[in-house]
């Protein structure tokens, strides 16, 4: 090590043997890991971002023989700490650990030692460092270089000089491994040489190209460097010819063949032939045998496009014949883009759709644990499985509803059992199907507990609540206490959480007073509302989610029908038909909703009827609908966009908002 390298190492506070950056009262047990041994960790979240959080997960990143790997550390809670153990692979040179909590499949909070990292290089059982340890120590802690898993640090980034030191030290200690980390060397060289890189790089590329066993990845690195960084098209083309000669069925030729097959604006028959030829020349089985992940998108896009062409042209035999070649992630994409779409829009008769849906669902159930969502280090195995289970749940719901519509109730029952616990009662449409299945399979005694579960998960329709009320009256003799009974079925913790979220979301922003006509031509003046709490629902007849939210809105309207301090107005906006007012009236009347409908002002600039809505969009920085706006005393107090799919949940949300505003002094 040169003198300036030693000085820099001292200034960084590290030794030349093993390095760690885990000095934290929150984590014990990492120290200097020994490759091939098991580490035992004890994590205490007190004082950190995860203090008081439930379901903390551990994630470990490793540099194994110059290859990044992400995995899970199973943790168990014990008296305020989370304990876990993990067997470090014998070829692992570096580890980085972080602790996270997740929501809806995404990390929402993480502890990475205040952005210093729970990181360490390993030693072997004789106490010596492993190949790749100092390189990983440098490139992991330089996220801006994009050479290691990203998303671990927020701002931490070692200097250019430090990156160069660690890469050059790896070169000095393990020069024979240069083919495994030449990409890191080039990245360091580009940082250190700046404008001189184009002049310096070619001789390095020449030396690298003469090394044995650099493989196609090495040649592609040389090719890409000449193409994009040095911008020497002639040299890049000569390297490309070498790649074509040496690797006629490799990744470069595969990518070229895919681009040719996926040419846009091609006639369907020709595109089918091209995609089929691509799969024949570059079969997915051969690709997967190589263990690659960088070109997954090629096969995902190819199969997705081919399946859609088959489906749209009614070539269902070929559509089904794809199944054995597909992994779970691709099966899911194809199901969503074709079967789900056809079911929702009624594009294919149910009798014809049924065997197709069944074949894909059964294949997805068999392949749900294939980790096809892992994608390198983007997800850990647990995260990949969780995502797959979530996707399978959503497709199972569609298949169960399809079976229910066809009257195949007994066949639907096993699929209900396949749903994960989290999804079992989470969807209103699924719950409706479940109740129908119970009624038609001799399980009526399960109706009451099932309805109660639907209420407890807040995924109930008005019809389900009425059904529960009927059962309640049968048992009690009258409806006294039914509302209290409904509330008792809900989680007190969930109610408290929802109310706290609503309180945190309250705003106090004035809006411009307006006058709008209702369906009878009468003028409604917002200035007349004074102390009244008014819920505005901006909607359009072409907006599916707007109309799907109406059952929940009707529940809220009915609750406050006799409360003169609360009002509801449904403001029709952005209609394109010249006769839109008649269309709106027709829709409301035919649907049976008891709504006070207003027609928004026509915008003089666009000609659309969105004057009031347009005046408010700067407040919530979005023009999407459905949009709920709750006003009081001339100001907007609460607003929410979209529809979450549950009438009972929407009803509760608006009820809590109104009651919180009522309670204000």
XYZ file of C-alpha atoms in Angstrom:
665
model
C 0.000 0.000 0.000
C 1.407 3.419 -0.949
C 1.950 6.093 1.683
C -1.015 8.168 0.500
C -3.262 5.093 0.625
C -2.146 4.369 4.182
C -2.752 7.959 5.196
C -6.239 7.874 3.706
C -6.995 4.608 5.463
C -5.973 6.145 8.779
C -8.068 9.246 8.108
C -11.089 7.012 7.479
C -10.574 5.318 10.815
C -10.121 1.802 9.436
C -7.514 -0.925 9.623
C -5.951 -2.800 6.732
C -7.265 -6.220 7.781
C -11.013 -6.217 8.339
C -13.294 -3.216 8.204
C -16.583 -2.519 9.921
C -18.942 0.386 10.383
C -21.369 -1.039 12.917
C -20.691 1.065 15.990
C -24.241 1.348 17.293
C -26.034 0.680 20.537
C -28.879 -0.804 18.499
C -27.064 -3.775 16.942
C -24.883 -6.316 18.673
C -23.258 -9.439 17.286
C -22.028 -8.416 13.841
C -18.436 -7.519 14.696
C -16.053 -9.097 12.192
C -18.008 -11.937 10.573
C -16.181 -15.161 9.781
C -17.082 -16.566 6.375
C -18.523 -20.035 6.786
C -19.692 -19.374 10.356
C -23.031 -18.242 11.779
C -23.521 -14.733 13.121
C -25.962 -14.153 15.973
C -27.519 -10.710 16.047
C -29.457 -8.792 18.650
C -31.205 -5.647 17.463
C -32.787 -3.152 19.861
C -34.767 -0.516 17.905
C -34.920 1.900 20.886
C -33.672 5.335 19.891
C -33.882 4.582 16.188
C -36.476 5.041 13.436
C -38.083 1.644 14.174
C -38.665 2.215 17.875
C -42.090 0.890 18.865
C -42.689 -0.685 15.447
C -44.122 -4.152 14.907
C -43.083 -6.813 12.400
C -39.493 -5.669 11.964
C -37.654 -7.546 9.206
C -33.923 -8.066 8.683
C -32.264 -7.811 5.258
C -28.672 -8.781 4.484
C -26.639 -7.877 1.393
C -23.564 -9.991 0.649
C -20.685 -9.898 -1.822
C -20.122 -13.566 -2.659
C -17.269 -14.235 -5.099
C -17.717 -10.753 -6.606
C -21.470 -11.225 -6.949
C -24.105 -9.306 -4.976
C -26.817 -11.298 -3.202
C -29.764 -10.158 -1.039
C -31.350 -12.398 1.566
C -33.576 -12.330 4.633
C -32.616 -12.654 8.280
C -35.398 -14.257 10.266
C -35.943 -12.288 13.483
C -37.771 -13.237 16.659
C -38.861 -10.772 19.314
C -37.607 -11.225 22.875
C -38.078 -8.618 25.630
C -37.758 -5.547 23.436
C -35.040 -6.890 21.147
C -35.175 -8.694 17.830
C -32.802 -11.633 17.664
C -31.676 -13.566 14.611
C -28.915 -15.695 13.207
C -27.524 -16.159 9.737
C -25.039 -18.561 8.175
C -22.458 -16.531 6.254
C -21.422 -18.336 3.019
C -17.806 -19.443 2.824
C -17.185 -17.206 -0.228
C -18.807 -14.089 1.293
C -16.387 -11.158 1.570
C -18.717 -8.390 2.775
C -22.055 -7.990 4.546
C -24.454 -5.087 5.016
C -27.547 -5.349 7.188
C -30.570 -3.150 7.559
C -33.786 -3.476 9.504
C -37.089 -2.463 7.961
C -40.838 -2.320 8.359
C -43.068 -2.737 5.323
C -46.541 -1.652 4.276
C -48.430 -2.959 1.245
C -45.322 -4.762 0.071
C -43.009 -1.738 0.217
C -40.402 -0.673 2.761
C -41.752 2.367 4.590
C -39.141 2.708 7.357
C -35.545 1.500 7.597
C -32.713 1.559 10.137
C -29.259 1.632 8.529
C -27.372 2.966 11.563
C -28.198 6.625 10.936
C -26.897 6.329 7.360
C -23.478 5.055 8.475
C -24.437 1.464 7.785
C -24.355 -1.838 9.605
C -21.583 -3.042 7.315
C -18.456 -5.168 7.669
C -15.925 -7.112 5.660
C -15.440 -10.747 6.582
C -12.387 -12.884 7.260
C -11.834 -16.570 6.662
C -11.364 -19.029 9.512
C -7.654 -18.255 9.567
C -8.388 -14.566 10.029
C -7.387 -13.449 6.538
C -9.482 -11.221 4.294
C -11.336 -12.755 1.357
C -11.142 -11.812 -2.322
C -13.577 -8.967 -2.968
C -13.681 -7.641 0.591
C -11.934 -4.306 0.059
C -13.625 -3.820 -3.326
C -17.072 -4.344 -1.788
C -16.128 -2.049 1.095
C -15.497 0.685 -1.441
C -18.241 0.236 -4.039
C -21.058 -0.453 -1.570
C -20.292 2.765 0.276
C -20.208 4.706 -3.012
C -23.864 4.279 -4.159
C -23.471 6.970 -6.817
C -21.193 4.569 -8.716
C -24.155 2.165 -9.259
C -21.953 -0.897 -8.751
C -23.715 -2.324 -5.714
C -27.296 -2.732 -4.426
C -28.904 0.696 -4.283
C -31.336 2.151 -1.787
C -29.351 1.247 1.323
C -27.921 4.701 2.060
C -29.791 7.994 1.906
C -26.906 10.461 1.503
C -23.733 8.612 2.513
C -21.168 8.504 -0.311
C -17.398 8.064 0.022
C -15.094 10.362 -1.941
C -13.581 9.815 -5.388
C -10.196 9.310 -3.747
C -11.528 6.698 -1.350
C -13.204 4.764 -4.168
C -9.960 4.756 -6.142
C -7.993 3.582 -3.111
C -10.239 0.575 -2.466
C -10.394 -0.505 -6.113
C -6.637 -0.243 -6.538
C -6.071 -2.150 -3.308
C -8.248 -4.993 -4.640
C -6.154 -4.947 -7.827
C -2.962 -5.173 -5.786
C -4.181 -7.974 -3.500
C -6.039 -10.096 -6.070
C -4.866 -9.186 -9.600
C -5.873 -12.616 -10.905
C -9.526 -11.733 -10.250
C -9.523 -8.644 -12.463
C -12.013 -10.205 -14.950
C -14.530 -10.381 -12.101
C -14.328 -6.688 -11.198
C -13.127 -4.917 -14.310
C -16.422 -2.995 -14.430
C -15.582 -1.484 -11.029
C -12.097 -0.627 -12.220
C -13.483 1.161 -15.287
C -15.983 3.099 -13.172
C -13.196 4.168 -10.820
C -11.007 5.121 -13.776
C -13.734 7.293 -15.247
C -14.172 9.092 -11.925
C -10.452 9.594 -11.336
C -9.443 10.545 -14.913
C -12.411 12.687 -15.846
C -11.916 14.178 -19.324
C -8.774 12.061 -19.807
C -10.747 8.817 -19.547
C -11.290 8.492 -23.319
C -7.528 8.608 -23.868
C -6.584 6.319 -20.986
C -9.304 3.672 -21.234
C -8.425 2.016 -24.594
C -5.111 0.560 -23.427
C -6.843 -0.822 -20.338
C -9.583 -2.309 -22.492
C -6.913 -3.846 -24.739
C -5.188 -5.542 -21.790
C -8.498 -6.755 -20.419
C -9.523 -8.183 -23.791
C -6.353 -10.300 -23.829
C -7.128 -11.931 -20.479
C -8.380 -15.525 -20.628
C -11.954 -16.445 -19.719
C -13.438 -12.951 -19.668
C -16.599 -14.390 -21.219
C -19.317 -12.588 -23.128
C -19.987 -10.235 -20.216
C -16.380 -9.034 -20.463
C -16.557 -8.469 -24.203
C -19.866 -6.677 -23.810
C -18.294 -4.387 -21.207
C -15.558 -3.506 -23.695
C -18.132 -2.962 -26.447
C -20.363 -0.764 -24.270
C -17.387 1.313 -23.133
C -16.320 2.042 -26.690
C -19.930 2.774 -27.728
C -21.165 4.958 -24.900
C -18.201 6.280 -22.923
C -15.422 6.641 -25.475
C -17.815 7.017 -28.430
C -15.540 5.169 -30.850
C -18.081 3.591 -33.214
C -15.467 1.904 -35.391
C -13.782 0.144 -32.488
C -17.131 -0.740 -30.947
C -18.218 -2.361 -34.210
C -15.067 -4.487 -34.384
C -15.685 -5.722 -30.820
C -19.303 -6.454 -31.765
C -18.073 -8.703 -34.572
C -15.955 -10.656 -32.099
C -19.000 -11.098 -29.862
C -21.123 -12.304 -32.780
C -18.464 -14.837 -33.765
C -17.753 -16.113 -30.260
C -21.276 -16.018 -28.803
C -23.825 -16.484 -31.609
C -26.567 -17.345 -29.109
C -25.409 -15.084 -26.285
C -26.960 -12.062 -24.626
C -25.957 -9.531 -27.282
C -27.411 -11.542 -30.148
C -30.452 -12.328 -28.029
C -31.076 -8.626 -27.458
C -30.660 -7.835 -31.162
C -33.006 -10.661 -32.144
C -35.580 -9.499 -29.605
C -35.510 -5.933 -30.913
C -36.021 -7.191 -34.449
C -38.925 -9.406 -33.403
C -40.582 -6.687 -31.304
C -40.641 -4.110 -34.099
C -43.688 -1.857 -33.545
C -46.421 -1.200 -36.098
C -46.128 -4.711 -37.512
C -49.144 -6.642 -38.796
C -50.364 -9.137 -36.148
C -49.647 -12.239 -38.263
C -46.121 -11.089 -39.045
C -45.461 -10.121 -35.441
C -46.638 -13.528 -34.210
C -44.274 -15.222 -36.661
C -41.346 -13.029 -35.570
C -41.915 -13.583 -31.859
C -42.339 -17.328 -32.330
C -39.098 -17.430 -34.345
C -37.280 -15.519 -31.604
C -38.392 -18.044 -28.971
C -37.337 -20.874 -31.263
C -33.864 -19.395 -31.815
C -33.391 -18.244 -28.223
C -35.457 -20.602 -26.047
C -36.170 -19.430 -22.529
C -34.972 -22.741 -21.068
C -31.445 -22.103 -22.344
C -31.517 -18.565 -20.999
C -32.609 -19.670 -17.528
C -29.984 -22.411 -17.503
C -27.346 -19.669 -17.562
C -28.804 -18.235 -14.350
C -29.036 -14.724 -15.798
C -31.386 -12.039 -14.535
C -30.382 -9.012 -16.608
C -32.525 -9.949 -19.612
C -35.652 -11.151 -17.848
C -37.541 -8.263 -19.424
C -36.929 -9.685 -22.907
C -38.872 -12.854 -22.193
C -41.489 -11.093 -20.094
C -42.208 -8.682 -22.960
C -42.030 -11.388 -25.623
C -44.464 -13.749 -23.928
C -46.751 -10.906 -22.903
C -46.958 -9.568 -26.458
C -47.358 -13.023 -28.003
C -50.035 -14.058 -25.510
C -52.049 -10.905 -26.192
C -51.864 -11.504 -29.938
C -53.023 -15.099 -29.463
C -55.827 -14.047 -27.126
C -57.103 -11.202 -29.279
C -57.196 -13.449 -32.350
C -58.950 -16.258 -30.470
C -55.950 -18.601 -30.783
C -56.630 -20.048 -27.335
C -54.840 -23.350 -27.969
C -51.597 -21.480 -28.532
C -52.373 -19.184 -25.600
C -52.601 -22.254 -23.338
C -49.573 -23.930 -24.907
C -47.350 -21.116 -23.576
C -47.967 -22.082 -19.939
C -45.132 -24.629 -19.415
C -42.547 -22.044 -20.520
C -43.785 -19.257 -18.239
C -42.588 -18.361 -14.753
C -44.967 -16.978 -12.158
C -44.309 -13.300 -12.893
C -45.058 -13.789 -16.598
C -48.155 -15.896 -15.922
C -49.434 -13.106 -13.697
C -48.811 -10.411 -16.314
C -50.562 -12.426 -19.007
C -53.527 -13.227 -16.771
C -53.928 -9.567 -15.815
C -53.603 -8.221 -19.348
C -55.947 -10.727 -20.989
C -58.126 -12.902 -18.739
C -58.817 -10.237 -16.107
C -59.518 -7.662 -18.815
C -61.835 -10.026 -20.703
C -63.729 -10.855 -17.513
C -64.147 -7.246 -16.409
C -65.211 -5.964 -19.825
C -67.194 -9.113 -20.756
C -65.173 -9.563 -23.939
C -65.279 -13.365 -23.940
C -68.194 -15.641 -22.963
C -67.678 -17.108 -19.498
C -67.900 -20.674 -20.819
C -64.983 -19.949 -23.131
C -62.998 -17.969 -20.564
C -63.387 -20.537 -17.788
C -60.914 -23.246 -18.970
C -58.346 -20.598 -19.863
C -58.604 -18.936 -16.470
C -58.428 -22.294 -14.706
C -55.300 -23.379 -16.569
C -53.454 -20.148 -15.773
C -54.607 -20.033 -12.142
C -53.557 -23.635 -11.545
C -50.136 -22.950 -13.085
C -49.709 -19.826 -10.953
C -50.572 -21.804 -7.827
C -47.878 -24.352 -8.721
C -45.205 -21.723 -9.470
C -45.948 -19.155 -6.779
C -42.671 -19.927 -4.972
C -40.364 -19.766 -8.016
C -38.897 -16.397 -6.876
C -39.362 -14.905 -10.353
C -39.953 -11.514 -8.720
C -36.553 -11.487 -7.010
C -34.742 -9.785 -9.908
C -31.201 -9.867 -8.543
C -31.014 -7.797 -5.367
C -34.138 -5.728 -5.988
C -36.084 -7.997 -3.632
C -35.119 -10.543 -1.032
C -36.583 -14.062 -1.347
C -39.203 -13.216 1.287
C -40.197 -10.029 -0.507
C -40.396 -11.882 -3.824
C -42.630 -14.562 -2.297
C -44.815 -11.958 -0.573
C -45.295 -10.130 -3.862
C -46.150 -13.372 -5.656
C -48.697 -14.325 -2.993
C -50.290 -10.893 -3.245
C -50.547 -11.206 -7.034
C -51.919 -14.748 -6.819
C -54.555 -13.557 -4.345
C -55.799 -10.909 -6.777
C -56.076 -13.417 -9.639
C -57.709 -16.060 -7.438
C -60.380 -13.482 -6.621
C -61.153 -13.068 -10.308
C -61.326 -16.819 -10.903
C -63.576 -17.329 -7.882
C -65.933 -14.612 -9.101
C -65.936 -16.186 -12.564
C -66.849 -19.593 -11.094
C -69.567 -17.998 -8.969
C -71.132 -16.281 -11.968
C -71.172 -19.641 -13.749
C -72.794 -21.385 -10.787
C -69.732 -23.606 -10.191
C -69.974 -23.110 -6.446
C -68.420 -26.392 -5.304
C -65.488 -25.910 -7.662
C -64.907 -22.412 -6.264
C -64.584 -23.602 -2.646
C -61.001 -25.001 -2.904
C -59.840 -21.786 -4.523
C -61.223 -19.822 -1.570
C -59.012 -21.970 0.659
C -55.935 -21.020 -1.419
C -56.262 -17.329 -0.564
C -53.728 -15.989 1.916
C -54.997 -15.025 5.340
C -54.467 -11.338 4.596
C -56.619 -11.491 1.459
C -59.326 -13.872 2.625
C -61.919 -11.208 3.523
C -60.214 -8.125 2.096
C -62.240 -7.549 -1.078
C -65.920 -6.639 -1.312
C -66.540 -8.414 -4.630
C -64.829 -11.530 -3.286
C -66.888 -11.374 -0.093
C -70.085 -11.174 -2.129
C -68.991 -14.247 -4.094
C -68.072 -16.086 -0.876
C -71.532 -15.494 0.574
C -73.168 -16.738 -2.620
C -70.986 -19.859 -2.531
C -71.921 -20.552 1.092
C -75.628 -20.204 0.349
C -75.388 -22.625 -2.559
C -73.196 -25.309 -0.991
C -75.237 -26.044 2.121
C -73.184 -23.785 4.404
C -75.755 -21.187 5.434
C -74.678 -21.546 9.069
C -71.442 -19.851 8.032
C -73.211 -16.741 6.728
C -73.244 -14.921 10.072
C -69.564 -15.400 10.985
C -68.601 -14.599 7.386
C -70.593 -11.368 7.395
C -69.035 -10.443 10.729
C -65.571 -11.015 9.246
C -66.465 -8.783 6.305
C -67.409 -6.013 8.717
C -64.281 -6.514 10.816
C -62.082 -6.153 7.712
C -64.197 -3.185 6.562
C -64.919 -4.763 3.185
C -68.715 -4.793 3.071
C -71.382 -3.538 0.685
C -74.725 -2.005 1.715
C -76.434 -5.267 0.717
C -74.140 -7.254 3.009
C -74.869 -4.930 5.900
C -78.598 -5.344 5.272
C -78.145 -9.118 5.179
C -76.328 -8.985 8.513
C -79.067 -6.762 9.928
C -81.677 -9.313 8.891
C -79.797 -12.078 10.731
C -79.368 -9.781 13.736
C -83.125 -9.090 13.898
C -83.857 -12.816 13.594
C -81.726 -13.433 16.682
C -82.643 -10.352 18.730
C -86.235 -9.800 17.681
C -85.605 -6.168 16.675
C -82.912 -3.860 15.286
C -82.139 -2.129 18.601
C -78.396 -1.889 19.140
C -77.464 -2.902 15.603
C -75.221 0.126 14.970
C -73.348 -0.522 18.214
C -73.042 -4.189 17.269
C -71.548 -3.217 13.895
C -68.971 -0.987 15.563
C -68.067 -3.738 18.035
C -67.021 -5.995 15.160
C -64.400 -3.513 13.978
C -60.888 -3.316 15.344
C -60.587 -0.529 17.910
C -56.949 -0.187 16.909
C -57.843 0.249 13.232
C -60.528 2.806 14.075
C -58.101 4.810 16.217
C -55.449 4.650 13.496
C -57.884 5.838 10.813
C -59.072 8.726 12.958
C -55.507 9.791 13.708
C -54.674 9.699 9.992
C -57.726 11.835 9.237
C -56.819 14.346 11.937
C -53.297 14.583 10.526
C -54.734 15.158 7.019
C -57.075 18.008 8.003
C -56.370 21.305 6.259
C -57.719 24.835 6.488
C -57.662 26.402 3.010
C -60.261 28.912 1.768
C -62.046 28.227 -1.502
C -63.799 30.564 -3.901
C -67.571 30.695 -3.304
C -69.659 29.436 -6.192
C -73.202 29.109 -7.532
C -74.221 25.977 -9.465
C -77.459 24.644 -10.923
C -78.930 21.344 -9.764
C -80.768 18.815 -11.962
C -84.022 20.780 -11.546
C -82.405 24.055 -12.609
C -82.380 25.525 -9.105
C -79.327 27.485 -7.982
C -77.247 26.290 -5.042
C -75.055 28.990 -3.451
C -72.092 27.782 -1.395
C -72.209 31.042 0.555
C -75.446 29.811 2.145
C -73.773 26.865 3.875
C -72.305 28.950 6.718
C -71.554 26.554 9.614
C -72.758 23.554 7.687
C -70.361 20.674 6.955
C -70.675 19.848 3.265
C -69.203 16.905 1.367
C -68.527 17.570 -2.322
C -68.048 14.614 -4.647
C -66.585 15.545 -8.046
C -67.463 12.833 -10.575
C -68.275 12.041 -14.210
C -70.431 9.455 -15.942
C -67.376 8.087 -17.800
C -65.430 7.597 -14.548
C -65.676 3.954 -13.399
C -64.184 4.456 -9.908
C -66.509 7.430 -9.364
C -69.550 5.235 -9.896
C -68.083 2.307 -7.963
C -67.817 4.620 -4.943
C -71.500 5.588 -5.069
C -72.854 2.732 -2.875
C -70.591 3.891 -0.054
C -71.535 7.489 -0.698
C -75.218 6.561 -0.543
C -74.603 4.965 2.862
C -73.110 8.240 4.105
C -75.911 10.314 2.561
C -78.527 8.141 4.255
C -76.783 8.387 7.629
C -76.994 12.192 7.626
C -80.282 12.528 5.724
C -82.026 14.145 8.706
C -78.994 16.070 9.964
C -79.439 19.675 8.815
C -75.857 20.470 9.763
C -74.459 18.137 7.103
C -74.943 18.227 3.349
C -73.808 16.251 0.293
C -73.489 17.519 -3.279
C -72.356 15.456 -6.266
C -70.807 17.828 -8.781
C -70.828 16.553 -12.374
C -67.688 17.625 -14.223
C -65.779 17.176 -17.488
C -68.602 15.639 -19.506
C -68.028 15.582 -23.261
C -71.511 14.895 -24.627
C -73.528 17.985 -25.520
C -76.538 16.336 -23.887
C -74.556 15.440 -20.768
C -77.102 16.949 -18.388
C -79.801 14.612 -19.656
C -77.349 11.697 -19.520
C -76.486 12.510 -15.908
C -80.166 12.725 -14.952
C -80.853 9.439 -16.715
C -77.985 7.683 -14.943
C -78.916 8.905 -11.472
C -82.563 8.005 -11.952
C -81.899 4.542 -13.392
C -79.344 3.721 -10.673
C -81.675 4.666 -7.855
C -79.243 6.963 -6.070
C -80.729 9.722 -3.927
C -78.134 12.396 -4.607
C -78.182 16.175 -4.841
C -76.419 16.583 -8.186
C -74.950 19.893 -9.349
C -73.487 20.753 -12.757
C -70.090 22.436 -12.654
C -69.499 25.747 -14.420
C -68.233 25.677 -17.987
C -64.585 26.723 -18.179
C -64.331 29.575 -20.691
C -60.833 28.485 -21.788
C -61.417 24.774 -22.358
C -65.177 24.535 -22.813
C -65.314 21.780 -20.198
C -67.655 21.980 -17.257
C -64.992 22.072 -14.550
C -64.953 25.664 -13.346
C -65.336 25.013 -9.594
C -63.240 21.860 -9.748
C -60.542 23.719 -11.683
C -60.461 26.475 -9.072
C -59.741 23.878 -6.382
C -57.181 21.675 -8.147
C -54.236 23.915 -7.166
C -55.111 23.098 -3.553
C -54.806 19.342 -3.922
C -52.373 19.490 -6.889
C -54.262 16.895 -8.912
C -57.081 16.816 -11.430
C -57.933 13.129 -10.970
C -61.394 11.956 -9.961
C -63.229 10.792 -7.948
C -62.353 13.600 -5.587
C -64.015 14.113 -2.215
C -63.802 17.591 -0.670
C -65.227 18.376 2.777
C -65.824 22.071 3.483
C -66.835 23.991 6.579
C -67.116 27.725 7.263
C -65.929 28.685 3.782
C -62.735 26.601 3.881
C -61.680 23.177 2.690
C -60.967 20.978 5.709
C -60.387 17.581 4.122
C -59.885 16.093 0.672
C -59.256 12.615 -0.713
C -58.704 11.194 -4.186
C -59.734 7.849 -5.663
C -61.708 4.901 -4.381
C -60.272 2.030 -2.334
C -62.918 -0.505 -3.330
C -64.964 -0.788 -0.140
C -68.306 0.984 0.425
C -68.095 0.407 4.186
C -64.560 1.802 4.343
C -65.554 4.922 2.410
C -68.593 5.317 4.662
C -66.421 5.111 7.767
C -63.897 7.571 6.382
C -66.516 10.231 5.689
C -68.320 9.546 8.960
C -65.117 10.002 10.958
C -64.274 13.224 9.081
C -67.743 14.672 9.714
C -67.807 13.692 13.393
C -64.301 15.090 13.977
C -65.312 18.395 12.383
C -68.548 18.445 14.356
C -66.600 18.020 17.597
C -64.421 21.060 16.906
C -65.092 24.028 19.137
